[in-house]
mmCIF file with all atom_site columns, C-alpha atoms in Angstrom:
data_model
loop_
_atom_site.group_PDB
_atom_site.id
_atom_site.type_symbol
_atom_site.label_atom_id
_atom_site.label_alt_id
_atom_site.label_comp_id
_atom_site.label_asym_id
_atom_site.label_entity_id
_atom_site.label_seq_id
_atom_site.pdbx_PDB_ins_code
_atom_site.Cartn_x
_atom_site.Cartn_y
_atom_site.Cartn_z
_atom_site.occupancy
_atom_site.B_iso_or_equiv
_atom_site.pdbx_formal_charge
_atom_site.auth_seq_id
_atom_site.auth_comp_id
_atom_site.auth_asym_id
_atom_site.auth_atom_id
_atom_site.pdbx_PDB_model_num
ATOM 1   C CA . LYS A 1 1   ? 28.137 1.808  -12.702 1.00 70.00 ? 1   LYS A CA 1
ATOM 2   C CA . ASN A 1 2   ? 26.491 1.136  -9.622  1.00 72.00 ? 2   ASN A CA 1
ATOM 3   C CA . GLU A 1 3   ? 23.508 -1.362 -9.494  1.00 87.00 ? 3   GLU A CA 1
ATOM 4   C CA . VAL A 1 4   ? 21.145 -0.892 -6.662  1.00 93.00 ? 4   VAL A CA 1
ATOM 5   C CA . GLU A 1 5   ? 18.811 -3.611 -6.105  1.00 95.00 ? 5   GLU A CA 1
ATOM 6   C CA . GLN A 1 6   ? 15.818 -3.651 -3.528  1.00 96.00 ? 6   GLN A CA 1
ATOM 7   C CA . SER A 1 7   ? 14.259 -6.967 -1.832  1.00 96.00 ? 7   SER A CA 1
ATOM 8   C CA . PRO A 1 8   ? 11.296 -7.817 -2.045  1.00 97.00 ? 8   PRO A CA 1
ATOM 9   C CA . GLN A 1 9   ? 9.838  -6.138 -4.817  1.00 96.00 ? 9   GLN A CA 1
ATOM 10  C CA . ASN A 1 10  ? 6.328  -6.594 -3.175  1.00 97.00 ? 10  ASN A CA 1
ATOM 11  C CA . LEU A 1 11  ? 5.264  -7.011 0.435   1.00 97.00 ? 11  LEU A CA 1
ATOM 12  C CA . THR A 1 12  ? 2.364  -7.636 2.563   1.00 97.00 ? 12  THR A CA 1
ATOM 13  C CA . ALA A 1 13  ? 1.718  -7.562 6.032   1.00 97.00 ? 13  ALA A CA 1
ATOM 14  C CA . GLN A 1 14  ? -1.003 -7.465 8.808   1.00 98.00 ? 14  GLN A CA 1
ATOM 15  C CA . GLU A 1 15  ? -0.941 -4.556 10.822  1.00 98.00 ? 15  GLU A CA 1
ATOM 16  C CA . GLY A 1 16  ? 1.410  -4.804 13.983  1.00 97.00 ? 16  GLY A CA 1
ATOM 17  C CA . GLU A 1 17  ? 4.095  -7.125 11.903  1.00 98.00 ? 17  GLU A CA 1
ATOM 18  C CA . PHE A 1 18  ? 7.586  -6.381 11.935  1.00 98.00 ? 18  PHE A CA 1
ATOM 19  C CA . ILE A 1 19  ? 8.908  -5.111 8.212   1.00 98.00 ? 19  ILE A CA 1
ATOM 20  C CA . THR A 1 20  ? 12.111 -5.643 6.640   1.00 98.00 ? 20  THR A CA 1
ATOM 21  C CA . ILE A 1 21  ? 13.267 -4.020 3.339   1.00 98.00 ? 21  ILE A CA 1
ATOM 22  C CA . ASN A 1 22  ? 16.505 -4.751 2.013   1.00 98.00 ? 22  ASN A CA 1
ATOM 23  C CA . CYS A 1 23  ? 18.753 -2.630 -0.271  1.00 97.00 ? 23  CYS A CA 1
ATOM 24  C CA . SER A 1 24  ? 22.112 -3.676 -1.712  1.00 96.00 ? 24  SER A CA 1
ATOM 25  C CA . TYR A 1 25  ? 24.430 -1.840 -4.117  1.00 93.00 ? 25  TYR A CA 1
ATOM 26  C CA . SER A 1 26  ? 27.720 -3.083 -6.139  1.00 87.00 ? 26  SER A CA 1
ATOM 27  C CA . VAL A 1 27  ? 29.999 -0.107 -5.746  1.00 82.00 ? 27  VAL A CA 1
ATOM 28  C CA . GLY A 1 28  ? 31.088 1.934  -2.789  1.00 80.00 ? 28  GLY A CA 1
ATOM 29  C CA . ILE A 1 29  ? 28.976 5.239  -2.045  1.00 82.00 ? 29  ILE A CA 1
ATOM 30  C CA . SER A 1 30  ? 29.114 8.154  0.301   1.00 80.00 ? 30  SER A CA 1
ATOM 31  C CA . ALA A 1 31  ? 25.695 7.430  1.630   1.00 87.00 ? 31  ALA A CA 1
ATOM 32  C CA . LEU A 1 32  ? 22.544 5.427  1.323   1.00 91.00 ? 32  LEU A CA 1
ATOM 33  C CA . HIS A 1 33  ? 19.164 7.330  1.103   1.00 92.00 ? 33  HIS A CA 1
ATOM 34  C CA . TRP A 1 34  ? 15.754 5.870  1.978   1.00 96.00 ? 34  TRP A CA 1
ATOM 35  C CA . LEU A 1 35  ? 12.650 7.456  0.531   1.00 96.00 ? 35  LEU A CA 1
ATOM 36  C CA . GLN A 1 36  ? 8.923  7.158  0.710   1.00 97.00 ? 36  GLN A CA 1
ATOM 37  C CA . GLN A 1 37  ? 6.523  7.433  -2.137  1.00 96.00 ? 37  GLN A CA 1
ATOM 38  C CA . HIS A 1 38  ? 3.034  7.849  -1.147  1.00 91.00 ? 38  HIS A CA 1
ATOM 39  C CA . PRO A 1 39  ? 0.214  6.281  -2.997  1.00 85.00 ? 39  PRO A CA 1
ATOM 40  C CA . GLY A 1 40  ? -0.547 9.740  -4.127  1.00 82.00 ? 40  GLY A CA 1
ATOM 41  C CA . GLY A 1 41  ? 2.920  10.067 -5.865  1.00 83.00 ? 41  GLY A CA 1
ATOM 42  C CA . GLY A 1 42  ? 4.410  12.172 -3.486  1.00 91.00 ? 42  GLY A CA 1
ATOM 43  C CA . ILE A 1 43  ? 8.195  11.293 -2.468  1.00 94.00 ? 43  ILE A CA 1
ATOM 44  C CA . VAL A 1 44  ? 9.319  12.032 1.009   1.00 94.00 ? 44  VAL A CA 1
ATOM 45  C CA . SER A 1 45  ? 12.867 11.683 2.331   1.00 92.00 ? 45  SER A CA 1
ATOM 46  C CA . LEU A 1 46  ? 13.220 9.436  5.177   1.00 94.00 ? 46  LEU A CA 1
ATOM 47  C CA . PHE A 1 47  ? 16.972 8.858  6.103   1.00 89.00 ? 47  PHE A CA 1
ATOM 48  C CA . MET A 1 48  ? 20.174 9.471  4.590   1.00 89.00 ? 48  MET A CA 1
ATOM 49  C CA . LEU A 1 49  ? 23.018 7.436  6.227   1.00 89.00 ? 49  LEU A CA 1
ATOM 50  C CA . SER A 1 50  ? 26.680 6.691  5.791   1.00 88.00 ? 50  SER A CA 1
ATOM 51  C CA . SER A 1 51  ? 27.300 4.277  8.570   1.00 89.00 ? 51  SER A CA 1
ATOM 52  C CA . GLY A 1 52  ? 25.246 2.587  11.361  1.00 92.00 ? 52  GLY A CA 1
ATOM 53  C CA . LYS A 1 53  ? 21.660 3.139  12.389  1.00 95.00 ? 53  LYS A CA 1
ATOM 54  C CA . LYS A 1 54  ? 19.217 5.867  12.674  1.00 94.00 ? 54  LYS A CA 1
ATOM 55  C CA . LYS A 1 55  ? 15.834 5.765  14.101  1.00 96.00 ? 55  LYS A CA 1
ATOM 56  C CA . HIS A 1 56  ? 12.915 7.837  13.536  1.00 93.00 ? 56  HIS A CA 1
ATOM 57  C CA . GLY A 1 57  ? 9.704  6.861  15.305  1.00 96.00 ? 57  GLY A CA 1
ATOM 58  C CA . ARG A 1 58  ? 8.840  3.311  14.177  1.00 97.00 ? 58  ARG A CA 1
ATOM 59  C CA . LEU A 1 59  ? 11.326 3.415  11.084  1.00 97.00 ? 59  LEU A CA 1
ATOM 60  C CA . ILE A 1 60  ? 14.836 2.147  11.579  1.00 98.00 ? 60  ILE A CA 1
ATOM 61  C CA . ALA A 1 61  ? 17.397 2.435  8.861   1.00 97.00 ? 61  ALA A CA 1
ATOM 62  C CA . THR A 1 62  ? 20.696 0.253  9.077   1.00 97.00 ? 62  THR A CA 1
ATOM 63  C CA . ILE A 1 63  ? 23.704 0.035  6.820   1.00 95.00 ? 63  ILE A CA 1
ATOM 64  C CA . ASN A 1 64  ? 26.621 -2.252 6.554   1.00 94.00 ? 64  ASN A CA 1
ATOM 65  C CA . ILE A 1 65  ? 29.228 -0.546 4.342   1.00 89.00 ? 65  ILE A CA 1
ATOM 66  C CA . GLN A 1 66  ? 31.558 -3.431 3.905   1.00 91.00 ? 66  GLN A CA 1
ATOM 67  C CA . GLU A 1 67  ? 28.699 -5.901 2.830   1.00 92.00 ? 67  GLU A CA 1
ATOM 68  C CA . LYS A 1 68  ? 27.433 -3.079 0.805   1.00 93.00 ? 68  LYS A CA 1
ATOM 69  C CA . HIS A 1 69  ? 23.924 -3.494 2.374   1.00 95.00 ? 69  HIS A CA 1
ATOM 70  C CA . SER A 1 70  ? 20.807 -1.502 3.974   1.00 97.00 ? 70  SER A CA 1
ATOM 71  C CA . SER A 1 71  ? 17.656 -2.126 5.629   1.00 98.00 ? 71  SER A CA 1
ATOM 72  C CA . LEU A 1 72  ? 14.820 -0.190 6.400   1.00 98.00 ? 72  LEU A CA 1
ATOM 73  C CA . HIS A 1 73  ? 12.643 -1.780 9.417   1.00 98.00 ? 73  HIS A CA 1
ATOM 74  C CA . ILE A 1 74  ? 9.218  -0.866 10.357  1.00 98.00 ? 74  ILE A CA 1
ATOM 75  C CA . THR A 1 75  ? 8.144  -1.805 13.780  1.00 97.00 ? 75  THR A CA 1
ATOM 76  C CA . ALA A 1 76  ? 4.403  -2.009 14.770  1.00 97.00 ? 76  ALA A CA 1
ATOM 77  C CA . SER A 1 77  ? 3.391  -1.613 10.790  1.00 97.00 ? 77  SER A CA 1
ATOM 78  C CA . HIS A 1 78  ? 0.304  0.129  10.328  1.00 97.00 ? 78  HIS A CA 1
ATOM 79  C CA . PRO A 1 79  ? -1.843 0.595  7.482   1.00 97.00 ? 79  PRO A CA 1
ATOM 80  C CA . ARG A 1 80  ? -0.713 4.102  6.886   1.00 95.00 ? 80  ARG A CA 1
ATOM 81  C CA . ASP A 1 81  ? 2.928  2.816  6.255   1.00 97.00 ? 81  ASP A CA 1
ATOM 82  C CA . SER A 1 82  ? 1.668  1.658  3.107   1.00 97.00 ? 82  SER A CA 1
ATOM 83  C CA . ALA A 1 83  ? 3.717  2.795  0.204   1.00 97.00 ? 83  ALA A CA 1
ATOM 84  C CA . VAL A 1 84  ? 6.420  2.214  -2.014  1.00 97.00 ? 84  VAL A CA 1
ATOM 85  C CA . TYR A 1 85  ? 9.973  2.394  -0.042  1.00 98.00 ? 85  TYR A CA 1
ATOM 86  C CA . ILE A 1 86  ? 12.907 3.305  -2.320  1.00 97.00 ? 86  ILE A CA 1
ATOM 87  C CA . CYS A 1 87  ? 16.732 3.258  -1.583  1.00 96.00 ? 87  CYS A CA 1
ATOM 88  C CA . ALA A 1 88  ? 19.234 5.264  -3.394  1.00 93.00 ? 88  ALA A CA 1
ATOM 89  C CA . ALA A 1 89  ? 22.905 5.022  -3.655  1.00 90.00 ? 89  ALA A CA 1
ATOM 90  C CA . VAL A 1 90  ? 24.634 8.436  -3.357  1.00 85.00 ? 90  VAL A CA 1
ATOM 91  C CA . GLU A 1 91  ? 27.595 8.119  -5.039  1.00 80.00 ? 91  GLU A CA 1
ATOM 92  C CA . ASP A 1 92  ? 28.852 11.813 -5.570  1.00 70.00 ? 92  ASP A CA 1
ATOM 93  C CA . THR A 1 93  ? 27.357 15.213 -4.831  1.00 61.00 ? 93  THR A CA 1
ATOM 94  C CA . ASP A 1 94  ? 23.630 14.923 -6.424  1.00 61.00 ? 94  ASP A CA 1
ATOM 95  C CA . LYS A 1 95  ? 24.214 11.830 -8.251  1.00 75.00 ? 95  LYS A CA 1
ATOM 96  C CA . LEU A 1 96  ? 21.859 9.140  -6.876  1.00 84.00 ? 96  LEU A CA 1
ATOM 97  C CA . ILE A 1 97  ? 21.522 5.585  -8.260  1.00 89.00 ? 97  ILE A CA 1
ATOM 98  C CA . PHE A 1 98  ? 17.963 4.539  -7.302  1.00 92.00 ? 98  PHE A CA 1
ATOM 99  C CA . GLY A 1 99  ? 16.387 0.975  -6.724  1.00 94.00 ? 99  GLY A CA 1
ATOM 100 C CA . THR A 1 100 ? 12.995 0.044  -8.242  1.00 93.00 ? 100 THR A CA 1
ATOM 101 C CA . GLY A 1 101 ? 11.365 0.337  -5.141  1.00 95.00 ? 101 GLY A CA 1
ATOM 102 C CA . THR A 1 102 ? 9.245  -1.998 -2.852  1.00 97.00 ? 102 THR A CA 1
ATOM 103 C CA . ARG A 1 103 ? 5.591  -1.796 -2.375  1.00 96.00 ? 103 ARG A CA 1
ATOM 104 C CA . LEU A 1 104 ? 4.376  -2.531 0.986   1.00 97.00 ? 104 LEU A CA 1
ATOM 105 C CA . GLN A 1 105 ? 0.778  -3.024 2.020   1.00 97.00 ? 105 GLN A CA 1
ATOM 106 C CA . VAL A 1 106 ? -0.431 -3.493 5.402   1.00 98.00 ? 106 VAL A CA 1
ATOM 107 C CA . PHE A 1 107 ? -3.743 -4.620 6.262   1.00 97.00 ? 107 PHE A CA 1
ATOM 108 C CA . PRO A 1 108 ? -6.150 -4.148 9.135   1.00 96.00 ? 108 PRO A CA 1
ATOM 109 C CA . ASN B 2 1   ? 7.837  27.749 2.932   1.00 70.00 ? 1   ASN B CA 1
ATOM 110 C CA . ALA B 2 2   ? 6.101  26.106 -0.085  1.00 79.00 ? 2   ALA B CA 1
ATOM 111 C CA . GLY B 2 3   ? 8.976  23.547 -0.825  1.00 93.00 ? 3   GLY B CA 1
ATOM 112 C CA . VAL B 2 4   ? 9.441  22.654 -4.279  1.00 97.00 ? 4   VAL B CA 1
ATOM 113 C CA . THR B 2 5   ? 6.637  23.467 -6.368  1.00 97.00 ? 5   THR B CA 1
ATOM 114 C CA . GLN B 2 6   ? 6.048  21.669 -10.060 1.00 97.00 ? 6   GLN B CA 1
ATOM 115 C CA . THR B 2 7   ? 3.626  22.875 -12.749 1.00 97.00 ? 7   THR B CA 1
ATOM 116 C CA . PRO B 2 8   ? 1.671  21.493 -14.347 1.00 97.00 ? 8   PRO B CA 1
ATOM 117 C CA . LYS B 2 9   ? 0.641  18.451 -12.363 1.00 96.00 ? 9   LYS B CA 1
ATOM 118 C CA . PHE B 2 10  ? -0.723 16.926 -15.664 1.00 96.00 ? 10  PHE B CA 1
ATOM 119 C CA . GLN B 2 11  ? 0.166  17.204 -19.219 1.00 97.00 ? 11  GLN B CA 1
ATOM 120 C CA . VAL B 2 12  ? -0.889 15.663 -22.681 1.00 97.00 ? 12  VAL B CA 1
ATOM 121 C CA . LEU B 2 13  ? 1.139  16.628 -25.747 1.00 97.00 ? 13  LEU B CA 1
ATOM 122 C CA . LYS B 2 14  ? 1.390  15.356 -29.318 1.00 97.00 ? 14  LYS B CA 1
ATOM 123 C CA . THR B 2 15  ? 4.273  14.031 -30.819 1.00 98.00 ? 15  THR B CA 1
ATOM 124 C CA . GLY B 2 16  ? 6.686  16.756 -31.969 1.00 97.00 ? 16  GLY B CA 1
ATOM 125 C CA . GLN B 2 17  ? 5.098  19.562 -29.681 1.00 97.00 ? 17  GLN B CA 1
ATOM 126 C CA . SER B 2 18  ? 7.601  21.291 -27.253 1.00 96.00 ? 18  SER B CA 1
ATOM 127 C CA . MET B 2 19  ? 6.701  22.337 -23.581 1.00 96.00 ? 19  MET B CA 1
ATOM 128 C CA . THR B 2 20  ? 8.594  23.447 -20.324 1.00 98.00 ? 20  THR B CA 1
ATOM 129 C CA . LEU B 2 21  ? 7.967  21.790 -17.113 1.00 98.00 ? 21  LEU B CA 1
ATOM 130 C CA . GLN B 2 22  ? 8.365  24.447 -14.324 1.00 98.00 ? 22  GLN B CA 1
ATOM 131 C CA . CYS B 2 23  ? 10.021 23.850 -10.990 1.00 98.00 ? 23  CYS B CA 1
ATOM 132 C CA . ALA B 2 24  ? 10.666 26.215 -8.160  1.00 98.00 ? 24  ALA B CA 1
ATOM 133 C CA . GLN B 2 25  ? 11.985 26.091 -4.719  1.00 97.00 ? 25  GLN B CA 1
ATOM 134 C CA . ASP B 2 26  ? 12.183 28.591 -1.902  1.00 96.00 ? 26  ASP B CA 1
ATOM 135 C CA . MET B 2 27  ? 14.463 27.088 0.429   1.00 94.00 ? 27  MET B CA 1
ATOM 136 C CA . ASN B 2 28  ? 17.548 28.644 -1.153  1.00 94.00 ? 28  ASN B CA 1
ATOM 137 C CA . HIS B 2 29  ? 19.091 25.359 -1.998  1.00 93.00 ? 29  HIS B CA 1
ATOM 138 C CA . GLU B 2 30  ? 21.977 25.175 -4.426  1.00 92.00 ? 30  GLU B CA 1
ATOM 139 C CA . TYR B 2 31  ? 21.361 21.874 -6.109  1.00 92.00 ? 31  TYR B CA 1
ATOM 140 C CA . MET B 2 32  ? 18.423 20.888 -8.067  1.00 95.00 ? 32  MET B CA 1
ATOM 141 C CA . SER B 2 33  ? 17.733 18.199 -10.313 1.00 95.00 ? 33  SER B CA 1
ATOM 142 C CA . TRP B 2 34  ? 15.102 16.306 -12.574 1.00 97.00 ? 34  TRP B CA 1
ATOM 143 C CA . TYR B 2 35  ? 14.142 12.863 -12.609 1.00 96.00 ? 35  TYR B CA 1
ATOM 144 C CA . ARG B 2 36  ? 11.855 10.761 -14.690 1.00 97.00 ? 36  ARG B CA 1
ATOM 145 C CA . GLN B 2 37  ? 9.896  7.683  -13.220 1.00 95.00 ? 37  GLN B CA 1
ATOM 146 C CA . ASP B 2 38  ? 8.895  4.909  -15.239 1.00 94.00 ? 38  ASP B CA 1
ATOM 147 C CA . PRO B 2 39  ? 7.024  1.490  -14.365 1.00 88.00 ? 39  PRO B CA 1
ATOM 148 C CA . GLY B 2 40  ? 9.458  -1.071 -13.401 1.00 85.00 ? 40  GLY B CA 1
ATOM 149 C CA . MET B 2 41  ? 12.458 1.316  -13.122 1.00 87.00 ? 41  MET B CA 1
ATOM 150 C CA . GLY B 2 42  ? 13.932 3.497  -10.480 1.00 86.00 ? 42  GLY B CA 1
ATOM 151 C CA . LEU B 2 43  ? 14.098 7.353  -10.630 1.00 92.00 ? 43  LEU B CA 1
ATOM 152 C CA . ARG B 2 44  ? 16.419 8.454  -13.323 1.00 94.00 ? 44  ARG B CA 1
ATOM 153 C CA . LEU B 2 45  ? 18.376 11.517 -13.406 1.00 92.00 ? 45  LEU B CA 1
ATOM 154 C CA . ILE B 2 46  ? 17.825 13.925 -16.466 1.00 96.00 ? 46  ILE B CA 1
ATOM 155 C CA . HIS B 2 47  ? 19.773 16.989 -15.537 1.00 96.00 ? 47  HIS B CA 1
ATOM 156 C CA . TYR B 2 48  ? 21.089 18.488 -12.629 1.00 94.00 ? 48  TYR B CA 1
ATOM 157 C CA . SER B 2 49  ? 22.404 21.968 -11.478 1.00 94.00 ? 49  SER B CA 1
ATOM 158 C CA . VAL B 2 50  ? 24.715 22.772 -8.705  1.00 91.00 ? 50  VAL B CA 1
ATOM 159 C CA . GLY B 2 51  ? 23.917 26.324 -8.960  1.00 93.00 ? 51  GLY B CA 1
ATOM 160 C CA . ALA B 2 52  ? 22.740 29.201 -11.037 1.00 94.00 ? 52  ALA B CA 1
ATOM 161 C CA . GLY B 2 53  ? 24.065 29.172 -14.189 1.00 95.00 ? 53  GLY B CA 1
ATOM 162 C CA . ILE B 2 54  ? 25.801 25.935 -13.932 1.00 95.00 ? 54  ILE B CA 1
ATOM 163 C CA . THR B 2 55  ? 23.974 22.666 -15.300 1.00 96.00 ? 55  THR B CA 1
ATOM 164 C CA . ASP B 2 56  ? 24.957 19.379 -16.225 1.00 94.00 ? 56  ASP B CA 1
ATOM 165 C CA . GLN B 2 57  ? 23.616 15.949 -17.737 1.00 94.00 ? 57  GLN B CA 1
ATOM 166 C CA . GLY B 2 58  ? 22.556 13.157 -15.719 1.00 91.00 ? 58  GLY B CA 1
ATOM 167 C CA . GLU B 2 59  ? 21.937 9.443  -16.861 1.00 90.00 ? 59  GLU B CA 1
ATOM 168 C CA . VAL B 2 60  ? 19.015 10.266 -19.375 1.00 95.00 ? 60  VAL B CA 1
ATOM 169 C CA . PRO B 2 61  ? 19.501 13.645 -21.066 1.00 96.00 ? 61  PRO B CA 1
ATOM 170 C CA . ASN B 2 62  ? 18.732 13.197 -24.500 1.00 96.00 ? 62  ASN B CA 1
ATOM 171 C CA . GLY B 2 63  ? 15.380 15.156 -25.677 1.00 96.00 ? 63  GLY B CA 1
ATOM 172 C CA . TYR B 2 64  ? 15.654 17.441 -22.664 1.00 98.00 ? 64  TYR B CA 1
ATOM 173 C CA . ASN B 2 65  ? 17.165 20.754 -21.935 1.00 97.00 ? 65  ASN B CA 1
ATOM 174 C CA . VAL B 2 66  ? 17.659 22.866 -18.838 1.00 98.00 ? 66  VAL B CA 1
ATOM 175 C CA . SER B 2 67  ? 18.690 26.149 -17.665 1.00 96.00 ? 67  SER B CA 1
ATOM 176 C CA . ARG B 2 68  ? 19.224 27.818 -14.106 1.00 97.00 ? 68  ARG B CA 1
ATOM 177 C CA . SER B 2 69  ? 19.217 31.412 -14.305 1.00 97.00 ? 69  SER B CA 1
ATOM 178 C CA . THR B 2 70  ? 18.283 31.779 -10.570 1.00 97.00 ? 70  THR B CA 1
ATOM 179 C CA . THR B 2 71  ? 18.733 29.842 -7.758  1.00 97.00 ? 71  THR B CA 1
ATOM 180 C CA . GLU B 2 72  ? 14.959 29.262 -7.114  1.00 97.00 ? 72  GLU B CA 1
ATOM 181 C CA . ASP B 2 73  ? 14.142 28.080 -10.707 1.00 98.00 ? 73  ASP B CA 1
ATOM 182 C CA . PHE B 2 74  ? 14.916 25.046 -12.739 1.00 98.00 ? 74  PHE B CA 1
ATOM 183 C CA . PRO B 2 75  ? 12.978 24.506 -15.592 1.00 98.00 ? 75  PRO B CA 1
ATOM 184 C CA . LEU B 2 76  ? 12.769 21.484 -17.726 1.00 98.00 ? 76  LEU B CA 1
ATOM 185 C CA . ARG B 2 77  ? 12.327 21.759 -21.572 1.00 98.00 ? 77  ARG B CA 1
ATOM 186 C CA . LEU B 2 78  ? 11.146 19.225 -23.996 1.00 97.00 ? 78  LEU B CA 1
ATOM 187 C CA . LEU B 2 79  ? 12.145 19.969 -27.373 1.00 92.00 ? 79  LEU B CA 1
ATOM 188 C CA . SER B 2 80  ? 10.014 17.788 -29.717 1.00 97.00 ? 80  SER B CA 1
ATOM 189 C CA . ALA B 2 81  ? 8.143  15.380 -27.447 1.00 97.00 ? 81  ALA B CA 1
ATOM 190 C CA . ALA B 2 82  ? 8.030  11.870 -28.432 1.00 97.00 ? 82  ALA B CA 1
ATOM 191 C CA . PRO B 2 83  ? 5.917  8.893  -26.868 1.00 97.00 ? 83  PRO B CA 1
ATOM 192 C CA . SER B 2 84  ? 9.199  7.477  -25.085 1.00 97.00 ? 84  SER B CA 1
ATOM 193 C CA . GLN B 2 85  ? 8.909  10.668 -22.917 1.00 97.00 ? 85  GLN B CA 1
ATOM 194 C CA . THR B 2 86  ? 5.725  9.664  -21.558 1.00 97.00 ? 86  THR B CA 1
ATOM 195 C CA . SER B 2 87  ? 6.348  9.289  -17.643 1.00 97.00 ? 87  SER B CA 1
ATOM 196 C CA . VAL B 2 88  ? 6.246  10.980 -14.532 1.00 96.00 ? 88  VAL B CA 1
ATOM 197 C CA . TYR B 2 89  ? 8.777  13.864 -13.652 1.00 98.00 ? 89  TYR B CA 1
ATOM 198 C CA . PHE B 2 90  ? 10.132 14.892 -10.545 1.00 97.00 ? 90  PHE B CA 1
ATOM 199 C CA . CYS B 2 91  ? 11.904 18.116 -9.833  1.00 97.00 ? 91  CYS B CA 1
ATOM 200 C CA . ALA B 2 92  ? 14.233 18.004 -6.341  1.00 95.00 ? 92  ALA B CA 1
ATOM 201 C CA . SER B 2 93  ? 16.235 20.357 -4.292  1.00 95.00 ? 93  SER B CA 1
ATOM 202 C CA . SER B 2 94  ? 18.776 19.263 -2.174  1.00 90.00 ? 94  SER B CA 1
ATOM 203 C CA . TYR B 2 95  ? 21.742 20.668 0.181   1.00 86.00 ? 95  TYR B CA 1
ATOM 204 C CA . TRP B 2 96  ? 24.571 19.198 1.765   1.00 80.00 ? 96  TRP B CA 1
ATOM 205 C CA . THR B 2 97  ? 24.650 19.319 5.289   1.00 78.00 ? 97  THR B CA 1
ATOM 206 C CA . GLY B 2 98  ? 28.037 17.596 6.001   1.00 74.00 ? 98  GLY B CA 1
ATOM 207 C CA . ILE B 2 99  ? 30.210 14.913 4.672   1.00 68.00 ? 99  ILE B CA 1
ATOM 208 C CA . GLY B 2 100 ? 27.654 12.061 3.455   1.00 63.00 ? 100 GLY B CA 1
ATOM 209 C CA . SER B 2 101 ? 24.853 13.951 4.723   1.00 72.00 ? 101 SER B CA 1
ATOM 210 C CA . TYR B 2 102 ? 22.516 15.994 2.885   1.00 77.00 ? 102 TYR B CA 1
ATOM 211 C CA . GLU B 2 103 ? 18.719 16.905 2.910   1.00 85.00 ? 103 GLU B CA 1
ATOM 212 C CA . GLN B 2 104 ? 16.654 16.289 -0.313  1.00 89.00 ? 104 GLN B CA 1
ATOM 213 C CA . TYR B 2 105 ? 13.097 17.420 -1.199  1.00 93.00 ? 105 TYR B CA 1
ATOM 214 C CA . PHE B 2 106 ? 10.898 16.317 -3.815  1.00 95.00 ? 106 PHE B CA 1
ATOM 215 C CA . GLY B 2 107 ? 8.212  18.323 -5.920  1.00 96.00 ? 107 GLY B CA 1
ATOM 216 C CA . PRO B 2 108 ? 4.519  16.688 -6.479  1.00 95.00 ? 108 PRO B CA 1
ATOM 217 C CA . GLY B 2 109 ? 5.422  15.418 -9.824  1.00 96.00 ? 109 GLY B CA 1
ATOM 218 C CA . THR B 2 110 ? 4.187  15.889 -13.362 1.00 96.00 ? 110 THR B CA 1
ATOM 219 C CA . ARG B 2 111 ? 2.520  13.050 -15.204 1.00 96.00 ? 111 ARG B CA 1
ATOM 220 C CA . LEU B 2 112 ? 3.104  13.767 -18.776 1.00 97.00 ? 112 LEU B CA 1
ATOM 221 C CA . THR B 2 113 ? 1.715  11.809 -21.641 1.00 97.00 ? 113 THR B CA 1
ATOM 222 C CA . VAL B 2 114 ? 2.504  11.939 -25.342 1.00 97.00 ? 114 VAL B CA 1
ATOM 223 C CA . THR B 2 115 ? 0.615  10.760 -27.844 1.00 97.00 ? 115 THR B CA 1
#
């Protein structure tokens, strides 16, 4: 069974800092999904990637298939980035294995 | 588009009661799924459906039933609620845009407490 681990579990930052959240998985996957869960509980999909790098605004996601590792970077962090960031390994069709999330707090 | 809607948002049940969590999507997605989220654990798949009339079990299906009579609706039934089913439940719909690529949308969640 695929094990998905995220680090760190909790992260605090000052506004403007560069943030990195890591995700590793144990078994080969077809894709890696990054999601954001707002303090109110809503979950939003950020990225789905199977290779290389994707960028959306200040968010960058990378994946290294050989090392079974993905990172989510936030440049110029802002308090509104405060949320729980979740990665999920996409094994097949609709079968996702979720990490436990990284709670990020960005202070002004 | 309303996206994925879930009702109710909050629910308190007594042990042994039954209820149905409703989920609907208006994006014509084939894939729908139910997850539960518990403190300290990742989202866990309860049941999923790859299309109307087709459902399958996920990682933690015990105590739950689903059906998919239409593309839009995917209700989750708790047969006899237990305190271990206290959780936040998320419904999601998704579609594959290509090999290794899909889009997934989550409902707002239902917070269920079983006493």
